[in-house]
Coordinates of C-alpha atoms in Angstrom, one line a residue:
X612 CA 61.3 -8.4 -3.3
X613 CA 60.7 -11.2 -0.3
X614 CA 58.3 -8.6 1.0
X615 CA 56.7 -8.1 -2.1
X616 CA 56.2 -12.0 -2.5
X617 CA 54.8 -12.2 1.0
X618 CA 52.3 -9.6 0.9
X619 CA 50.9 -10.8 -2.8
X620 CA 51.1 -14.3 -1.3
X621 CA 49.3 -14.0 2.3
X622 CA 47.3 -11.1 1.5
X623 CA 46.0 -11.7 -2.2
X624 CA 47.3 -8.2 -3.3
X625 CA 47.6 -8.5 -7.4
X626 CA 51.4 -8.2 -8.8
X627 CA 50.8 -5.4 -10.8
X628 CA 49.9 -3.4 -8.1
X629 CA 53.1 -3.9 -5.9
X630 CA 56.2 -1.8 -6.5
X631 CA 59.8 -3.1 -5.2
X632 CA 62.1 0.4 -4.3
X633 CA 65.0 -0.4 -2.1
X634 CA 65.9 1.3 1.0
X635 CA 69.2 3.2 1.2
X636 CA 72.3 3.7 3.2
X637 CA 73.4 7.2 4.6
X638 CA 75.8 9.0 3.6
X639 CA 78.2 8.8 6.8
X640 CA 78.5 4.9 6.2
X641 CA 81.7 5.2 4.7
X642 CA 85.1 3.3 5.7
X643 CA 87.5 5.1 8.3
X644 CA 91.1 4.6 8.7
X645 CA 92.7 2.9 11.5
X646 CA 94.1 5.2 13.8
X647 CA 90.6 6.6 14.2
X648 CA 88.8 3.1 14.7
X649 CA 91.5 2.3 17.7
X650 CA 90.6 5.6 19.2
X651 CA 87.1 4.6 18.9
X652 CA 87.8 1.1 20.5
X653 CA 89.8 2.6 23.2
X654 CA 87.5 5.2 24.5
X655 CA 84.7 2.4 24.3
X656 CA 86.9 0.1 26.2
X657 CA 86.6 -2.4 23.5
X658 CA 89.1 -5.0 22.8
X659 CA 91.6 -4.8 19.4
X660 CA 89.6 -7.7 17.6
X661 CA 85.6 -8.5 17.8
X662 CA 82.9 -9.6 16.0
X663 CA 79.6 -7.2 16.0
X664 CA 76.0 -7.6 15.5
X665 CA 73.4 -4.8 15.9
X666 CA 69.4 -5.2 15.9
X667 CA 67.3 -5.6 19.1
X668 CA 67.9 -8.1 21.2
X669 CA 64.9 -10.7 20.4
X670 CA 64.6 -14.8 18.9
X671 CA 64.3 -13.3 15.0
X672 CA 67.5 -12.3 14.9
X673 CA 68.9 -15.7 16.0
X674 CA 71.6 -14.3 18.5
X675 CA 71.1 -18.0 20.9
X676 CA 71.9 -20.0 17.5
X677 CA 75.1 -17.3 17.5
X678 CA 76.1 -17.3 20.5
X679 CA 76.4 -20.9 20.8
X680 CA 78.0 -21.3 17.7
X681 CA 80.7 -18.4 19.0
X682 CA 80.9 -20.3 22.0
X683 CA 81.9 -24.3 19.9
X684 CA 84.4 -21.9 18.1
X685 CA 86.1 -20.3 21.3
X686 CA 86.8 -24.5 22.5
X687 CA 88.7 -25.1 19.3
X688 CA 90.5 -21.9 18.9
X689 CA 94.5 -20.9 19.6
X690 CA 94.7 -18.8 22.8
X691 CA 95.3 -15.9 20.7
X692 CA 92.1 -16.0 18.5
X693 CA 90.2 -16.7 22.1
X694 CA 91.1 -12.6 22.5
X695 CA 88.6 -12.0 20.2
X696 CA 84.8 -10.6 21.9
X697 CA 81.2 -11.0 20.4
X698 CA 79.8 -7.5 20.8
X699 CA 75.8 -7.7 20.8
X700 CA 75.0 -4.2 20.5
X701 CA 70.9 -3.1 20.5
X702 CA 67.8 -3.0 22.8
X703 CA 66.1 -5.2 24.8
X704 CA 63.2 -7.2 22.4
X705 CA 60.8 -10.1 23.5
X706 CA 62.1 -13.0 25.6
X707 CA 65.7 -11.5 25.5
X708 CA 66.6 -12.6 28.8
X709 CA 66.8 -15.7 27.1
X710 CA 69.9 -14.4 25.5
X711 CA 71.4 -13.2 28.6
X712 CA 70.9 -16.4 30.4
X713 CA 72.4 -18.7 27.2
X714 CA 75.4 -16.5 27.9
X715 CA 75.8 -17.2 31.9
X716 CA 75.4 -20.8 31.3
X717 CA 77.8 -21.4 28.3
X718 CA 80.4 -19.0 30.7
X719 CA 80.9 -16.3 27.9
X720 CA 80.5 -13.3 30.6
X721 CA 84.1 -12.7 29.4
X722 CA 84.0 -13.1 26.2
X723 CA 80.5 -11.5 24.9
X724 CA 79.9 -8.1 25.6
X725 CA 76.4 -6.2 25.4
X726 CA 76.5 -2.4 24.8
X727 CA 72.8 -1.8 24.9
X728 CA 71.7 0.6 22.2
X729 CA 73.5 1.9 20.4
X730 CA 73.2 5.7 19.1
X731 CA 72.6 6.5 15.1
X732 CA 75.3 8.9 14.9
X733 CA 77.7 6.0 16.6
X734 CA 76.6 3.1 14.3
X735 CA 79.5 4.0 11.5
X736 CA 82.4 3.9 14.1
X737 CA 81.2 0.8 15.5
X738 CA 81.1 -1.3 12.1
X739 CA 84.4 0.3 11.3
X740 CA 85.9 -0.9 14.3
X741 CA 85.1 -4.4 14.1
X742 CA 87.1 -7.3 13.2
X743 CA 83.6 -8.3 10.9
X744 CA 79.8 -8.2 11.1
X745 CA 77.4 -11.2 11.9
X746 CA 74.0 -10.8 11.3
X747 CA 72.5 -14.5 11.9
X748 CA 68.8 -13.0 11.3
X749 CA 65.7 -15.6 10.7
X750 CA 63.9 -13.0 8.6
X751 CA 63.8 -9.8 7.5
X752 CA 62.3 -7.1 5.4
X753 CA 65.2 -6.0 4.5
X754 CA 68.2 -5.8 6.5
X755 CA 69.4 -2.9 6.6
X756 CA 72.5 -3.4 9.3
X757 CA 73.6 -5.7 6.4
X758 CA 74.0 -2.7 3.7
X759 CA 75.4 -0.3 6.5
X760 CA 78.1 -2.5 7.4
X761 CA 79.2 -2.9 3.9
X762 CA 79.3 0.8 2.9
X763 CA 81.2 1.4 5.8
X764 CA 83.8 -1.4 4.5
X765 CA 83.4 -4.4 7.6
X766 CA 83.3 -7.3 6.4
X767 CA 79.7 -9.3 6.6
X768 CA 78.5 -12.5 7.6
X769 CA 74.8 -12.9 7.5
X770 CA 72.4 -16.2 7.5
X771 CA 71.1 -16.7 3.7
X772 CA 67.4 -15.3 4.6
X773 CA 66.2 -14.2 1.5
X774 CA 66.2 -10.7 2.0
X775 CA 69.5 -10.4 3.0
X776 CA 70.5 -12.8 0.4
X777 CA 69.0 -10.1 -2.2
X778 CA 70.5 -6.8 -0.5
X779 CA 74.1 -8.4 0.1
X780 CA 74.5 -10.1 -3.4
X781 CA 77.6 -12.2 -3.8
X782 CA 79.5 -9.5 -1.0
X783 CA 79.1 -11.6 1.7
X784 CA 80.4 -14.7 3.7
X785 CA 76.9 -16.6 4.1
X786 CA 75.6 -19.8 6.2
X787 CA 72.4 -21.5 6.4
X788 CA 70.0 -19.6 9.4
X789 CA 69.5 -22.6 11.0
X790 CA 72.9 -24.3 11.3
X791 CA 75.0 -24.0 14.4
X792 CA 77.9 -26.1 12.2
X793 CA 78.0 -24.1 9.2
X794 CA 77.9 -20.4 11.2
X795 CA 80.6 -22.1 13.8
X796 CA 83.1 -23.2 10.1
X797 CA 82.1 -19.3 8.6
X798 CA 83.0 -17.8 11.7
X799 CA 87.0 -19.8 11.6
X800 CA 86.7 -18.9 7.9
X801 CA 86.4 -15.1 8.4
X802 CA 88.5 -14.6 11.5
X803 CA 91.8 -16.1 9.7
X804 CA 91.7 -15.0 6.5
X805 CA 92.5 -12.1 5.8
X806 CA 92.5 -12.3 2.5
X807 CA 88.5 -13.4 2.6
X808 CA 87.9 -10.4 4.6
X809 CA 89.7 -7.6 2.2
X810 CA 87.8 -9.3 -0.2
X811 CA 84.2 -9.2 1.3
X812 CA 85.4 -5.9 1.9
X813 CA 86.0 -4.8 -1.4
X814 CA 83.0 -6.2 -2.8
X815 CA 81.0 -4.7 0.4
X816 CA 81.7 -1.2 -1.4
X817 CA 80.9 -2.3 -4.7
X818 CA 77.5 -4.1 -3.6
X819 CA 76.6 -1.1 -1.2
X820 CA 77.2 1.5 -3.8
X821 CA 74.0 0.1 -5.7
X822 CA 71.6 1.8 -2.8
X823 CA 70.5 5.3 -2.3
X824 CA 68.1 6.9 -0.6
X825 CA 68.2 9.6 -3.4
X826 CA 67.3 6.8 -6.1
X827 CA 65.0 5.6 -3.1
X828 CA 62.9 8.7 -3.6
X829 CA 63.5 9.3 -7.2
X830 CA 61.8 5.8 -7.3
X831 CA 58.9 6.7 -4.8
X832 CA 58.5 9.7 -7.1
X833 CA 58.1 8.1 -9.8
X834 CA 55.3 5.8 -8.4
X835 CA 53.3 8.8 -7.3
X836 CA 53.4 10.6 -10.9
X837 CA 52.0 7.3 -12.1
X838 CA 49.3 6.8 -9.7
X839 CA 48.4 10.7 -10.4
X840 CA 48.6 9.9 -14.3
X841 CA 46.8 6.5 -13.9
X842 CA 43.9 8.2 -11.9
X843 CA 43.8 11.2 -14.3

C-alpha cells in the first residue's frame, strides 16, 4: 500500500486505477529443526549464536546505523553474549565500502562477518540458523527478507518503515529507522529473551501464512479479467 500511496502521490496516477496484490513467500520457507541448522552452521563455519541481515550491501538498508548500534551493545554486554556475530549476508551496492570501513574502525573484524551473496536455494537455512533477523531498512517496497524470515520461523527485528510495518504486522520486534538507541535497547531485548523470541516466532508463522504467491496471481488474475471486461 506505501507504494501505492507514493505513485498516486508523486506521479498523479488516480486511486481507482491502482490495485494493491501482495507479494508472496515460497514454499521452502518453512522452519527446520535443530540438528539440521547446527549442521548448516558448522559446514558454514558459522558461530552457535548470530544475528543476520540479507539485502545488498548499500546506505537504504541502514547497515552503518546497525552496525554501530551492534557495536554500543557488544561494550555493555556479558562476555558470553559478546560470542554472538552480526552476519551481513548480500552483494556489494552503492558506496558500500563505507560499510566495510565503519567496521575496521569500530574493530568489529571479529565480531561481523560478511558472506557475500548469498544463493536462493541457501536463503531458508540461513534464516533458520540464526539467533534472529535485523532488517534496519530506510525504505522499501516491500520487504520481502522480512516475510521470508518469518515463514521460516527466525525471529525479526526490522526498523518501522511503513512497508515493513504493513507486511510484518504486530509479528515483529520494531525500532524507529533512525535511532541508534532504540535498535541498540531492541537488540538486548531480543538476544535475552527467550521468551520474546518464541513469541515473535510464533506470531512470525501466523503473520506469514497471510501471503501467497498462489493468491498473488489469483489476485493478478483477477485484475486482468477486469481490465478485459472493463474494455469490452
Amino acid at each position: 500500500q506505501q507504494t501505492a500511496d507514493d505513485l498516486i502521490h508523486f506521479f498523479g496516477l488516480p486511486a481507482q486505477k491502482v490495485v494493491v496484490v501482495y507479494n508472496g513467500v515460497a514454499p521452502d520457507f518453512v522452519p527446520g529443526d535443530a540438528l539440521s541448522n547446527e549442521q548448516f552452521r558448522r559446514a558454514k563455519g558459522l558461530p552457535e549464536r548470530f544475528l543476520f541481515y540479507v539485502g545488498t550491501l548499500e546506505p537504504r538498508k541502514n547497515l552503518e546505523l546497525l552496525i554501530r548500534a551492534f557495536a554500543s551493545w557488544r561494550k555493555s554486554c556479558t562476555a558470553e553474549q559478546r560470542e554472538i556475530k552480526l552476519v551481513l549476508a548480500g552483494g556489494k551496492g552503492w558506496f558500500y565500502q563505507r560499510i566495510f570501513e565503519l567496521v575496521q574502525t569500530l574493530e568489529l573484524q571479529d565480531a561481523v562477518i560478511f558472506t557475500g551473496f548469498v544463493p536462493h536455494h541457501e536463503l531458508p537455512n540461513w534464516y533458520r540458523a540464526a539467533l534472529a533477523f535485523v532488517y534496519p531498512s530506510l525504505f522499501e517496497g516491500f520487504g520481502l527478507p522480512v516475510l521470508e524470515a518469518m515463514a521460516c520461523g527466525t525471529p525479526v527485528l526490522c526498523s518501522d518503515a511503513q512497508s515493513l510495518l504493513e507486511v510484518a504486522g504486530d509479528a515483529t520486534l520494531t525500532f524507529p529507522a533512525q535511532s541508534e538507541d532504540q535498535l541498540l535497547g531492541a537488540l538486548q531485548q531480543i538476544v535475552v529473551d527467550a521468551s520474546l523470541r518464541n513469541e515473535l516466532s510464533r506470531r512470525g508463522l501466523e503473520r506469514s501464512a497471510l501471503f501467497s504467491w498462489k493468491r498473488c496471481a489469483k489476485e493478478t488474475l483477477e485484475i486482468y479479467d477486469r481490465i478485459q471486461y472493463n474494455r469490452a
